[in-house]
C-alpha cells in the first residue's frame, strides 16, 4: 500500500461532543428516536425522525452521486433483503458468521466473549479456544458466576417463508448487501455491457442479531449499508485496492469530516474475515473510541468462485482482447449511512458563547443539512410580512427543503436553526415591504447580507453548487 | 364524497403491453431481475437492476417532493422494520392480519380460499364461514382432492431477536410502515411543533408472507411502501379524506399515468379492514385486471386510541385554542414504489413501426427516466469526437444521470436508449469539431435540433424543470 493520505496515528484532541450530547440533541430535535419508545423501546433499533430522515437521505444521495452518478464504471442495484437460503451457505455465513458467546451458569445472561473485561488483547485464534474462559479465569461481570466455554453464535436472523413454518422454508434476513451484488453479477454485466473493471453499488438494510449491540446508531441489529463491489482482473486487484483507499477517505473529507479524528487500520492476518485477502478500515474516533467507519476489502475470487461452484452457473468473465475467461476478483468498499450520519453529527457539533449566551450549532455540509433554508418573519403580526415569507418559501420549496417558523423571537428562531444545521436563514422585516430585500444570515459566520427577495433562490442554489464543488 | 375526477367506470382499450412484454423488457434491459436467480430464484422477491433502481429511486423522490418537501404540513420519518412485538398486538395484526387458507387432504398444497375458482363473489363474511368449502363443493384445483375448512393464516413474518431463540424474543417484520408513524406520533409532534392537521410520511420496506404472491412486482413478499398518515380533528376527517382523493389521483397524472386505465373503487362495508371507517382505492388496470394502486383510508381514532390504551402513554393532542385535548383521527394514503414503477413501465410502453422497423420506446416522464441523457459519438474512431463526448458527459454527470455508449451504430444506439426511456440523446459528429454544436434528439417526437455543446446542460436542466412544472 502506498502513500496513504494523512495516517492519523497521533492522538487528536478529545471529542467535543460526548455520546450523551449527541443522543440528547438527536432526540430533542427529531433526528433519531428510540424505536417503539412508547412500549419501552426495542433494543438496538432506532427510528429516524423528520430531520434524521433528511440527513440520512442526503448522506445516501451524496454517496450515490459520487459512486454511481459521477462514474462511468459503477452501476446501482437494489437486491432483496430476503434471498435464497443457499446463498448464505455458499457465502460461508451459515458456518462462519458467528461471535463467540459465553453464558453465566447462575443468571443465564449471555455475553460476547471479546467484550468481557480482560479479553481486549485476545487474538481471533484465542477467542476460538474452548479453554479460554478457564485459562483467563473469566467470570460473569454481573454476578461473578461461572461462565460456559465460548460457543459460536450465528448472527443471522432467521424467518420462515411460505404458509408452513417448517425447516425447509427457513430463510435469513441478509446480514450484508454484498451477496446480492454477487448473485446478480451475471445479470448486471450482461444488461449493462460493462467491461472490467466495473462495480455494483448498493444501499439497503441489513440485519445482524448482535449479542451486544449499542452505542446509539453505531451498532444496531437493523442497520443500513452502502456497499460497492468492484470486479477486477486478479493482477489489478492490489493496485485498485490501493486506489480506493484515498478515494473513500476523500469522500468523507469532502462532506466535512475532521481528518484529525480519522485513521486507516489494517487488519491483522488472524483478524481477516474468511473471504478476505486484505482489509483496511477507515476508522473514526467516536466518543467511545476508534471504530470502523468503512472497510475496504480485497476479497480475491472467493465469492464468485464459490457461487459458481454452488449454483452451477458460469460466472466467468470473457475477455474479448485475450479470448480468455476467468473469475474476476473483488475489491469492496463497505460503509453505512447510519455511522456516517452519526459521525457528521459529532464532527459538526459546535458549542460557543455568543453575547453571554450558549450557542449550539451543527456546521453540517450544506448538502447534508436537513433544511437548506429557514424563512423567518421579523414581525409575524404584519400579514404582509408573513405573506412575503410564504411567497419566498413556496418558490424555494420546489427545489430545496425549506422551513418556515414564526413561533418565537428572531433570536430564538436563529438558535433553533443553528442547532439543526440550517445553513441559511432568510429574514423578512418591515423594510422588506418597501425595498423588496431580505436579510440572509450565514449559519457559520453569523454574517448577514441584504439581497433582493427575487434573488434568494439563486443565492441558495449557487451556494449549494459551490459547496458541492460544482 | 364529492366530485371525484374522472371516475373511470367504463372499459378502456385493452393493455398494449402484456405482462410478459414488461417482464421480458425489465430483465433484458436491467430493470428487474428474479432474486437469487442463479440458485433457481426465491418466490415473490425481485431485485432491481441498474435501471430499475434509478427508476424506483426517482419514483420515491417524486413522491417525497410532493408529500414532504413541497408541503408545510407533512414531515418525514424512517422507522425500523423491527418493532416492539406489542405494537402488532395493539394494531390488531396478530389477531386479524390473516388470509383464509385451505389445504388439500391429498397433496397438502395450500391455497388462499378466495383465489379458488368459484369464490370470486364471496363476501368477507362468507369467507370466514367454516362451512363454506362444503357449501360450495370446492375441490383442490390441482388434483381435485378434498379441501379443509378455511383457517386464518397470519401473514406476518416472525423472527427471533437476541441470543436465545425462544418465544419471549419473537418479533415480526413489519407488514406496514403505518404503525411506525403511530408509535412515533408523540415524538414527531413534540419535536416538529406541528399543529393539526399535519402528516407523517414514510418510505420503506414491508414484508407479508402472502399465500399466493405473484404478478411480477405487483404482489411480493418483500415490498416497499410510500405511506402518509395525516392527523386531523374528527370533525374534519370526512372533508380531508375527500381532499386527498383528487390530490393523490393528480400525482399519478402529473407523472404520466393514463387516466383511462385508472378508477376509484370504494370498499364495501364488509370488505373494510378492522380499523377503517371508509376506504377508497385508486385502482389501475394492470394486464391481469383492475388492482389497487393506492388506498386512501379514514382510520378514525382507532390507531392512536389503541396505542394509548396499550402503552399507557398519553397520545392526545392539546388544542391551545379550545383548551381541550383529544385523540386525533387519521386519514392515510397508502401506496408503493414497486407498483408505481410497474405501472409507469406499462403506461409508457410504446411499440410502433418506423421505416419498416419495430421501434420500442418508454415514454417515461423525464424525471422518472433512469438516464436523462445519452451522449453518443457518430464516429468512435475519431478520438476528438470521443473526447468531446467525454467532456459533455463529465459536465452533465455532476447534475443528472448520463450514459455514454459507443458500442454500436447510431441507429442501434438510439433504439437502445428509446427502449429504456432516455428522453434526450446528444450526438457528436464531425461537424461538431468545427462548429462546437451537437445534435439533440427527442425520444418521443424523434425530432432533432442542433445546439451549442456549451448549452447542453442548460437545455437538459430547463427541459427537466419544465417537465416537473417548475
PDB file of C-alpha atoms in Angstrom, chain A residues 59-76 198-203 226-230 244 247-249 251-252 254-255 294-296 331-335, chain B residues 54 397 401:
ATOM      1  CA  UNK A  59     -25.830  11.124   3.028  1.00  0.00           C
ATOM      2  CA  UNK A  60     -27.156   8.337   0.797  1.00  0.00           C
ATOM      3  CA  UNK A  61     -27.640  10.682  -2.137  1.00  0.00           C
ATOM      4  CA  UNK A  62     -24.121  12.118  -1.723  1.00  0.00           C
ATOM      5  CA  UNK A  63     -22.666   8.603  -1.738  1.00  0.00           C
ATOM      6  CA  UNK A  64     -24.768   7.543  -4.719  1.00  0.00           C
ATOM      7  CA  UNK A  65     -23.733  10.598  -6.677  1.00  0.00           C
ATOM      8  CA  UNK A  66     -20.034  10.011  -6.011  1.00  0.00           C
ATOM      9  CA  UNK A  67     -20.188   6.261  -6.550  1.00  0.00           C
ATOM     10  CA  UNK A  68     -22.762   5.858  -9.346  1.00  0.00           C
ATOM     11  CA  UNK A  69     -23.897   9.079 -10.979  1.00  0.00           C
ATOM     12  CA  UNK A  70     -20.476  10.667 -11.444  1.00  0.00           C
ATOM     13  CA  UNK A  71     -18.747   7.462 -12.570  1.00  0.00           C
ATOM     14  CA  UNK A  72     -18.869   5.566 -15.805  1.00  0.00           C
ATOM     15  CA  UNK A  73     -17.749   2.279 -14.300  1.00  0.00           C
ATOM     16  CA  UNK A  74     -20.235   1.698 -11.467  1.00  0.00           C
ATOM     17  CA  UNK A  75     -23.945   0.911 -11.695  1.00  0.00           C
ATOM     18  CA  UNK A  76     -26.539   0.609  -8.972  1.00  0.00           C
ATOM     19  CA  UNK A 198     -16.598  -2.225 -13.123  1.00  0.00           C
ATOM     20  CA  UNK A 199     -18.589  -2.014  -9.940  1.00  0.00           C
ATOM     21  CA  UNK A 200     -22.033  -2.619  -8.465  1.00  0.00           C
ATOM     22  CA  UNK A 201     -23.204  -0.225  -5.750  1.00  0.00           C
ATOM     23  CA  UNK A 202     -25.995  -0.896  -3.295  1.00  0.00           C
ATOM     24  CA  UNK A 203     -27.693   0.929  -0.457  1.00  0.00           C
ATOM     25  CA  UNK A 226     -23.643   1.489   1.417  1.00  0.00           C
ATOM     26  CA  UNK A 227     -21.536  -1.172  -0.238  1.00  0.00           C
ATOM     27  CA  UNK A 228     -19.757  -1.231  -3.581  1.00  0.00           C
ATOM     28  CA  UNK A 229     -18.324  -4.353  -5.189  1.00  0.00           C
ATOM     29  CA  UNK A 230     -15.684  -3.643  -7.797  1.00  0.00           C
ATOM     30  CA  UNK A 244      -9.930   3.070  -3.389  1.00  0.00           C
ATOM     31  CA  UNK A 247     -10.847   7.893  -2.834  1.00  0.00           C
ATOM     32  CA  UNK A 248     -13.090   6.822   0.001  1.00  0.00           C
ATOM     33  CA  UNK A 249     -11.075   8.857   2.526  1.00  0.00           C
ATOM     34  CA  UNK A 251     -15.239  11.416   0.179  1.00  0.00           C
ATOM     35  CA  UNK A 252     -15.560  11.856   3.947  1.00  0.00           C
ATOM     36  CA  UNK A 254     -15.449  16.424   1.031  1.00  0.00           C
ATOM     37  CA  UNK A 255     -18.501  16.386   3.308  1.00  0.00           C
ATOM     38  CA  UNK A 294     -15.838   1.854   6.424  1.00  0.00           C
ATOM     39  CA  UNK A 295     -13.917  -1.208   5.335  1.00  0.00           C
ATOM     40  CA  UNK A 296     -12.030  -1.656   2.081  1.00  0.00           C
ATOM     41  CA  UNK A 331     -12.443  -5.098  -4.214  1.00  0.00           C
ATOM     42  CA  UNK A 332     -15.177  -3.980  -1.854  1.00  0.00           C
ATOM     43  CA  UNK A 333     -15.875  -0.688  -0.119  1.00  0.00           C
ATOM     44  CA  UNK A 334     -18.304  -1.252   2.746  1.00  0.00           C
ATOM     45  CA  UNK A 335     -19.726   1.598   4.780  1.00  0.00           C
TER      46      UNK A 335
ATOM     47  CA  UNK B  54     -32.845   4.521 -10.740  1.00  0.00           C
ATOM     48  CA  UNK B 397     -22.893  13.912 -14.716  1.00  0.00           C
ATOM     49  CA  UNK B 401     -27.706  10.589 -14.670  1.00  0.00           C
TER      50      UNK B 401
END
